[in-house]
Coordinates of N, CA and C in Angstrom, one line a residue:
L1 N 86.5 122.5 106.2 CA 87.1 121.8 105.1 C 88.4 121.0 105.3
F2 N 89.2 121.9 106.4 CA 90.7 121.3 106.7 C 90.7 121.3 108.6
A3 N 90.3 119.6 109.0 CA 89.7 119.7 110.1 C 91.1 120.0 110.7
E4 N 92.4 119.6 110.9 CA 93.1 119.8 111.4 C 94.1 120.8 111.6
C5 N 94.2 120.8 109.9 CA 95.4 122.3 110.4 C 95.3 123.2 108.7
T6 N 95.6 123.9 108.4 CA 95.7 124.6 107.2 C 96.2 124.1 106.3
P7 N 96.1 124.2 105.2 CA 97.5 123.4 104.4 C 98.4 124.5 103.7
L8 N 99.5 124.3 102.8 CA 100.4 125.6 102.8 C 100.6 126.6 103.3
K9 N 100.4 126.5 104.5 CA 99.8 128.1 105.3 C 101.2 128.6 105.4
E10 N 102.1 128.8 105.2 CA 104.0 129.4 105.0 C 103.4 130.0 103.7
W11 N 102.6 129.8 102.3 CA 102.7 130.1 101.7 C 101.3 131.1 101.5
L12 N 99.7 130.7 101.7 CA 99.2 131.5 101.7 C 98.5 131.9 102.9
A13 N 97.9 132.8 102.8 CA 97.4 133.3 103.9 C 95.5 133.2 103.7
W14 N 95.3 132.7 104.9 CA 93.9 132.5 105.5 C 93.1 133.6 105.2
P15 N 92.0 133.1 104.5 CA 90.8 134.3 103.5 C 89.8 134.3 105.1
A16 N 90.3 135.8 105.9 CA 90.1 136.0 107.5 C 88.3 136.6 106.6
W17 N 88.1 136.9 105.6 CA 87.0 138.2 105.3 C 86.2 136.9 105.1
L18 N 86.6 136.1 104.3 CA 85.5 134.7 103.8 C 84.8 134.1 105.3
V19 N 85.8 133.3 105.8 CA 85.5 132.8 107.1 C 86.3 133.1 108.2
P20 N 86.0 133.1 109.2 CA 86.7 133.9 110.5 C 87.8 132.3 110.7
Q21 N 89.1 132.5 111.1 CA 90.3 131.4 110.9 C 89.7 131.0 112.4
K22 N 90.1 129.8 112.4 CA 89.8 129.0 113.1 C 91.7 128.5 113.9
P23 N 91.4 127.6 115.1 CA 92.8 127.6 115.7 C 93.6 126.5 115.3
E24 N 94.5 126.7 115.3 CA 95.7 125.4 114.8 C 95.6 124.9 115.7
V25 N 95.5 123.1 115.1 CA 96.2 122.0 115.9 C 97.7 122.2 116.2
E26 N 98.3 121.7 116.7 CA 99.9 121.5 116.5 C 100.2 119.7 116.7
E27 N 101.1 119.3 116.2 CA 101.4 118.1 116.3 C 102.5 118.1 117.4
G28 N 102.1 116.6 118.4 CA 103.1 116.6 119.5 C 104.7 115.8 118.9
P29 N 105.6 115.5 120.0 CA 106.5 115.2 119.5 C 106.2 113.6 119.0
Q30 N 105.9 112.6 119.5 CA 105.1 111.4 119.5 C 104.1 111.4 120.1
P31 N 103.2 110.3 119.9 CA 102.3 110.0 120.3 C 102.6 109.0 121.5
Q32 N 101.8 109.4 122.8 CA 102.2 108.7 124.2 C 101.3 108.5 124.8
S33 N 101.5 107.4 125.8 CA 100.2 107.0 126.8 C 100.0 107.7 127.7
Y34 N 99.1 107.1 128.5 CA 98.6 108.1 129.6 C 98.2 107.7 130.9
L35 N 98.3 107.8 132.1 CA 98.3 107.1 133.3 C 96.9 107.1 133.6
L36 N 96.1 106.1 134.0 CA 94.6 106.5 134.0 C 94.8 106.0 135.4
S37 N 94.9 104.7 135.7 CA 95.0 104.3 137.1 C 96.2 103.7 137.6
N38 N 96.1 102.7 138.6 CA 97.6 102.0 139.2 C 98.0 101.3 138.2
H39 N 97.3 100.3 137.4 CA 97.3 99.4 135.8 C 97.0 100.1 134.9
V40 N 96.4 101.2 134.6 CA 96.0 101.1 133.4 C 96.7 101.8 132.5
R41 N 97.6 102.1 131.3 CA 97.9 103.4 130.6 C 97.0 103.5 129.5
I42 N 96.3 104.2 128.9 CA 95.6 104.1 127.4 C 96.7 105.2 126.5
G43 N 96.3 105.0 125.4 CA 96.3 105.4 124.1 C 95.6 105.5 123.3
I44 N 96.0 106.8 123.2 CA 94.7 107.9 122.4 C 95.1 107.7 121.0
M45 N 93.7 107.0 120.3 CA 94.1 107.5 118.9 C 92.8 107.8 118.2
I46 N 93.2 109.5 117.7 CA 92.0 110.3 117.6 C 91.8 110.2 116.0
C47 N 90.4 109.6 115.7 CA 90.0 109.6 114.6 C 90.5 108.8 113.0
W48 N 91.6 109.6 112.7 CA 92.0 109.0 111.4 C 93.2 108.4 111.8
E49 N 94.0 108.6 113.1 CA 95.4 108.3 113.1 C 95.3 106.2 113.5
S50 N 93.7 106.3 113.9 CA 93.5 104.5 113.8 C 94.1 103.8 112.3
L51 N 94.3 104.8 111.8 CA 94.4 104.2 110.4 C 95.7 103.3 110.3
F52 N 96.8 104.4 110.6 CA 98.3 104.1 111.1 C 98.7 102.7 112.0
A53 N 99.0 101.4 111.5 CA 99.5 100.3 113.0 C 100.6 100.9 113.6
D54 N 101.4 101.9 113.0 CA 103.0 102.4 113.4 C 102.3 103.6 114.6
H55 N 101.5 103.9 114.9 CA 100.4 105.0 115.9 C 100.5 103.7 116.6
A56 N 99.4 103.1 116.7 CA 99.2 101.7 117.6 C 100.5 101.4 118.3
K57 N 100.9 101.0 117.1 CA 102.0 100.7 118.2 C 103.5 101.3 118.8
T58 N 103.5 102.4 118.6 CA 104.2 103.5 119.8 C 103.4 103.7 120.7
L59 N 102.3 103.9 120.2 CA 101.2 103.8 122.2 C 101.8 102.7 123.3
V60 N 101.9 101.4 122.5 CA 102.0 100.5 122.9 C 103.1 100.2 123.7
R61 N 104.1 100.6 122.7 CA 105.6 100.5 123.0 C 105.9 101.2 124.4
D62 N 104.6 102.3 124.9 CA 104.9 103.9 125.4 C 103.6 103.3 126.8
Q63 N 103.9 101.8 126.7 CA 103.0 100.7 127.8 C 101.6 101.2 128.1
A64 N 101.2 101.4 126.5 CA 99.6 101.6 127.2 C 99.2 100.2 126.8
N65 N 98.0 99.9 127.4 CA 97.7 98.4 127.8 C 96.2 98.5 127.6
L66 N 95.6 99.9 127.1 CA 94.4 99.9 127.1 C 94.2 100.8 125.8
L67 N 93.7 100.7 124.5 CA 93.7 101.5 123.4 C 92.3 102.5 123.6
L68 N 92.4 103.8 122.9 CA 91.1 104.6 123.1 C 90.9 105.1 121.6
M69 N 89.7 105.0 120.8 CA 89.5 105.6 119.4 C 88.5 106.2 119.6
L70 N 89.2 107.9 119.5 CA 87.9 108.8 119.5 C 87.4 109.8 118.0
S71 N 86.4 109.6 117.6 CA 86.2 109.6 116.1 C 85.0 110.8 116.5
N72 N 84.8 111.3 115.0 CA 83.1 111.8 114.7 C 82.8 111.4 113.4
E73 N 81.9 110.2 113.7 CA 81.2 109.6 112.7 C 80.4 110.3 112.0
G74 N 80.0 111.5 112.3 CA 78.8 111.9 111.9 C 79.5 112.9 110.7
W75 N 80.6 112.8 109.7 CA 81.0 112.9 108.7 C 80.4 112.3 107.6
F76 N 80.5 110.7 108.1 CA 80.0 109.9 107.0 C 78.7 109.9 106.6
G77 N 77.5 110.2 107.3 CA 76.2 110.4 107.7 C 75.5 109.1 107.4
A78 N 75.3 108.3 106.9 CA 73.7 107.1 106.7 C 74.7 106.5 105.6
T79 N 75.8 106.5 105.6 CA 76.8 105.3 104.7 C 77.4 103.9 105.7
A80 N 78.4 103.3 104.6 CA 78.9 102.3 105.5 C 80.1 102.5 106.1
A81 N 80.0 103.7 105.8 CA 81.9 104.5 106.0 C 82.1 104.4 107.4
G82 N 81.2 104.6 107.8 CA 81.4 104.3 109.9 C 81.8 103.4 110.2
A83 N 80.8 102.1 110.1 CA 81.2 101.0 110.2 C 82.5 100.5 109.7
Q84 N 83.0 100.7 108.5 CA 84.6 101.0 108.0 C 85.3 101.4 108.9
H85 N 85.5 102.2 109.2 CA 86.3 102.7 109.8 C 86.8 102.3 111.1
N86 N 85.8 101.5 111.5 CA 85.8 100.7 113.1 C 86.5 99.7 112.9
L87 N 86.6 99.3 111.9 CA 87.4 97.5 111.4 C 88.5 98.2 111.8
T88 N 89.2 99.3 111.3 CA 90.5 99.7 112.1 C 90.8 99.1 113.2
A89 N 90.1 99.7 113.9 CA 89.8 99.4 115.4 C 90.5 98.0 115.7
R90 N 89.6 96.6 114.9 CA 90.3 95.8 114.9 C 91.1 95.7 114.6
L91 N 91.2 96.2 113.2 CA 92.9 96.0 113.3 C 94.2 95.7 114.1
R92 N 94.1 97.1 114.9 CA 94.7 97.3 115.9 C 94.8 96.6 117.0
A93 N 93.2 96.2 117.1 CA 93.2 95.3 118.4 C 94.4 93.9 118.1
V94 N 94.0 93.6 116.9 CA 94.8 91.7 116.8 C 96.2 92.2 116.1
E95 N 96.7 93.5 116.3 CA 98.3 93.7 115.8 C 98.7 94.0 117.3
T96 N 98.1 94.3 118.4 CA 99.0 95.0 119.5 C 98.5 93.6 120.6
R97 N 97.9 93.3 120.3 CA 97.3 93.1 121.5 C 96.8 93.5 123.2
R98 N 95.8 94.3 122.8 CA 95.1 95.5 123.0 C 93.2 95.7 122.9
A99 N 93.4 95.8 123.9 CA 91.7 95.7 123.7 C 91.2 97.3 123.6
V100 N 90.5 98.1 122.4 CA 90.5 98.9 122.0 C 88.7 99.6 122.5
V101 N 88.8 100.0 123.0 CA 87.1 101.7 123.5 C 87.0 102.4 121.9
V102 N 86.1 102.0 121.3 CA 85.8 103.1 120.0 C 85.1 103.8 120.3
A103 N 85.2 105.3 120.7 CA 83.9 106.9 121.6 C 83.5 107.5 120.1
S104 N 82.6 107.3 120.1 CA 81.8 107.8 118.5 C 81.0 108.8 118.9
N105 N 81.1 110.1 118.5 CA 79.6 110.6 118.8 C 78.2 110.8 118.1
M106 N 78.4 110.1 116.4 CA 77.1 109.3 116.0 C 77.2 108.4 115.9
G107 N 78.4 107.5 116.2 CA 78.1 106.1 116.3 C 78.3 105.5 115.3
P108 N 79.1 104.1 115.0 CA 79.2 103.2 115.8 C 79.9 103.5 117.0
S109 N 79.8 102.8 118.0 CA 80.5 102.7 119.2 C 81.0 100.8 119.4
L110 N 82.0 101.0 119.9 CA 81.9 99.5 120.4 C 83.6 99.4 121.2
I111 N 83.4 98.1 121.9 CA 84.8 97.3 122.9 C 85.0 96.4 121.9
I112 N 86.0 96.1 122.0 CA 87.0 95.2 121.1 C 88.0 94.3 121.8
D113 N 88.1 93.4 122.3 CA 89.2 93.0 123.0 C 90.2 92.6 122.0
P114 N 91.3 92.1 122.8 CA 92.8 92.2 122.2 C 93.1 90.8 121.0
F115 N 92.1 90.2 120.5 CA 91.4 89.3 119.5 C 90.6 90.1 118.5
G116 N 90.5 90.3 118.5 CA 89.8 91.6 117.2 C 88.1 91.2 117.7
R117 N 87.6 90.5 119.1 CA 86.2 90.0 119.1 C 85.4 91.2 119.5
E118 N 83.9 91.7 119.1 CA 83.5 92.8 119.6 C 82.8 92.2 120.7
L119 N 83.3 92.9 122.2 CA 82.6 92.5 123.4 C 81.0 93.3 123.5
A120 N 80.9 94.5 122.8 CA 79.5 95.5 123.6 C 79.6 96.3 122.5
S121 N 78.5 96.8 121.8 CA 78.3 97.8 120.6 C 77.3 98.4 120.6
H122 N 77.3 99.5 120.0 CA 75.9 100.4 120.1 C 76.2 101.3 118.4
S123 N 74.7 101.0 117.8 CA 75.5 102.0 116.4 C 73.9 103.1 116.6
S124 N 73.6 103.2 117.5 CA 72.6 104.5 117.5 C 72.7 105.7 117.0
T125 N 72.3 106.7 116.3 CA 72.9 108.0 115.8 C 71.7 108.9 116.8
D126 N 70.7 108.1 117.7 CA 70.1 109.4 118.4 C 70.7 109.6 119.9
G127 N 70.6 110.5 120.5 CA 71.4 111.0 121.8 C 72.8 110.3 122.5
I128 N 72.9 110.1 123.0 CA 74.3 109.5 124.6 C 73.4 108.3 124.2
Q129 N 74.6 107.7 124.0 CA 74.2 106.2 124.3 C 75.4 105.3 124.7
W130 N 75.3 104.5 125.8 CA 76.6 103.8 126.2 C 76.7 102.3 126.1
V131 N 78.3 102.0 125.9 CA 78.4 100.5 126.4 C 79.5 100.2 126.9
N132 N 79.3 99.6 127.4 CA 80.3 98.9 128.7 C 81.1 97.5 128.4
A133 N 81.4 96.7 129.0 CA 82.3 95.4 128.6 C 83.5 95.5 129.7
E134 N 83.6 94.4 130.3 CA 85.2 94.0 130.8 C 86.1 93.8 130.2
V135 N 87.3 94.3 129.5 CA 88.3 94.3 129.0 C 89.4 93.7 129.6
P136 N 90.1 92.3 128.7 CA 91.3 92.4 129.9 C 93.1 93.4 129.6
I137 N 93.4 93.4 130.1 CA 94.7 94.2 130.3 C 95.7 93.5 130.5
V138 N 96.4 93.4 129.1 CA 97.4 93.0 128.6 C 98.5 94.1 128.6
T139 N 100.2 93.5 129.3 CA 100.9 94.2 129.2 C 102.0 93.6 128.2
E140 N 101.8 92.4 128.2 CA 103.6 92.0 127.3 C 102.9 92.7 125.8
L141 N 104.1 92.5 125.1 CA 103.8 93.2 123.9 C 103.4 92.0 122.7
S142 N 102.8 92.4 121.6 CA 102.8 91.3 120.8 C 103.5 90.9 119.7
L143 N 104.1 90.1 118.9 CA 104.9 90.1 118.1 C 104.8 91.7 117.2
Y144 N 103.7 91.8 116.8 CA 104.3 93.0 115.7 C 104.6 94.3 116.7
A145 N 103.9 94.5 117.5 CA 104.6 95.4 118.7 C 106.4 95.7 119.0
R146 N 106.6 94.5 119.1 CA 108.2 93.8 119.2 C 108.5 94.1 117.6
L147 N 108.4 93.8 116.9 CA 109.1 94.0 115.8 C 109.1 95.1 114.5
G148 N 108.0 95.2 114.2 CA 107.3 95.8 113.7 C 106.8 95.3 112.1
E149 N 107.3 96.2 111.6 CA 107.6 95.8 109.9 C 108.2 95.1 109.8
I150 N 109.1 94.6 110.1 CA 110.5 93.6 110.0 C 110.2 92.0 109.6
F151 N 109.1 91.7 110.2 CA 108.2 89.9 109.3 C 108.1 90.8 108.0
V152 N 106.9 91.4 108.0 CA 106.8 92.0 106.8 C 107.2 92.4 105.4
L153 N 108.7 92.7 106.4 CA 109.4 93.2 105.1 C 110.7 92.3 104.9
S154 N 110.5 91.3 105.6 CA 111.4 90.3 105.4 C 110.6 89.1 104.8
C155 N 109.2 89.2 104.9 CA 108.3 88.0 103.5 C 108.6 88.7 102.2
G156 N 108.4 90.0 102.2 CA 108.4 90.6 100.7 C 109.8 90.6 100.4
M157 N 110.9 90.9 101.3 CA 112.8 90.7 100.6 C 112.4 88.7 100.1
I158 N 111.7 87.9 101.0 CA 111.8 86.3 100.4 C 111.0 86.1 99.2
V159 N 109.9 86.9 99.0 CA 109.0 86.6 97.8 C 110.3 87.5 96.5
L160 N 110.0 88.3 96.8 CA 111.1 89.2 95.6 C 112.4 88.4 94.9
A161 N 113.3 87.7 95.9 CA 114.6 86.5 95.8 C 113.8 85.6 95.2
R162 N 112.5 85.2 95.7 CA 112.1 83.5 94.5 C 111.7 84.5 93.0
V163 N 111.0 86.1 92.8 CA 110.7 85.7 91.7 C 111.9 86.3 90.6
L164 N 113.0 86.7 91.6 CA 113.9 86.8 90.8 C 115.0 86.1 90.4
S165 N 114.9 85.0 91.8 CA 115.5 83.5 90.9 C 114.9 82.7 89.8
F166 N 113.4 82.8 89.6 CA 112.4 82.8 88.4 C 112.7 83.3 87.5
W167 N 113.2 84.7 87.2 CA 113.3 85.6 86.5 C 114.3 85.3 85.6
G168 N 115.4 85.1 86.8 CA 117.3 84.7 86.2 C 117.1 83.3 85.7
M169 N 116.3 82.4 85.9 CA 116.8 80.6 85.8 C 115.8 81.2 84.2
R170 N 114.7 81.8 84.2 CA 113.9 81.8 82.4 C 114.9 82.4 81.6
N171 N 116.3 83.6 82.0 CA 116.8 83.9 80.8 C 118.5 83.7 81.0
S172 N 118.4 82.5 81.7 CA 119.7 81.4 81.5 C 120.1 80.8 80.3
P173 N 120.7 80.2 79.8 CA 121.0 79.6 79.1 C 120.9 78.2 79.0
V174 N 120.6 77.3 80.2 CA 120.0 76.1 80.2 C 118.3 76.4 79.9
A175 N 118.0 77.4 80.5 CA 116.3 77.7 79.6 C 115.7 77.9 78.4
V176 N 116.8 78.3 78.3 CA 116.8 78.7 76.7 C 116.5 77.2 75.4
F177 N 117.0 76.1 76.2 CA 116.6 74.9 75.1 C 115.4 74.7 75.0
S178 N 115.3 74.1 73.9 CA 113.8 73.9 73.7 C 113.7 72.1 74.1
D179 N 112.4 71.7 74.9 CA 112.0 70.1 74.7 C 112.8 69.5 73.6
V180 N 112.7 70.2 72.7 CA 113.7 68.7 71.0 C 115.1 69.1 71.6
T181 N 115.3 70.3 71.8 CA 117.1 70.0 72.1 C 117.4 69.5 72.9
V182 N 116.7 69.4 74.1 CA 117.1 68.9 74.9 C 117.3 67.1 75.2
R183 N 116.1 66.5 74.2 CA 115.5 64.8 73.7 C 117.3 64.9 72.7
Q184 N 117.4 65.9 72.1 CA 118.8 65.6 71.2 C 120.1 65.4 72.2
R185 N 119.6 66.2 72.8 CA 121.1 66.4 73.6 C 121.5 64.8 74.6
L186 N 120.1 64.4 74.7 CA 120.1 63.3 76.2 C 120.1 62.3 75.2
G187 N 120.2 62.0 73.6 CA 119.6 61.4 72.9 C 118.7 60.2 72.6
L188 N 117.6 60.8 72.9 CA 116.3 60.5 72.8 C 115.4 60.8 71.6

């Protein structure tokens, strides 16, 4: 039921008489990239970690120039959920301007370029399948990797200011006058 850790383990004992206890997974201090070769550092996103843009941003800020997403899509069965989950890989590629390799035990596995385009894919759920493609290794940071959510927050503040100013104009004494009152004041 719980793939990574036991919830509320501080308060509840594991029912070992019912199900043998599984090993716990410990969270590390922060996401980090790993040197693969002289010019390639990989940042690893395991399954649902790909849903969080901040995770990929942290990996890229740690000099990852290739992102690897490992997942077990077998949980999803014959639904579209595996393909939908892989859409997050496209988002991470575009946000970070890094190629993303998706390795899935039950497909679909794919390789995405830094612009979100699919370079190679295989969606078979039968046996071991390989996908391969040449990907560009990018080292410069994207706007999102540099600024993070500042751009989004700035846009939100502008929209909020505009809504508040519009709301303020509607409740100001000037806005209370009807069209007839304005005509009378102007002598029309």
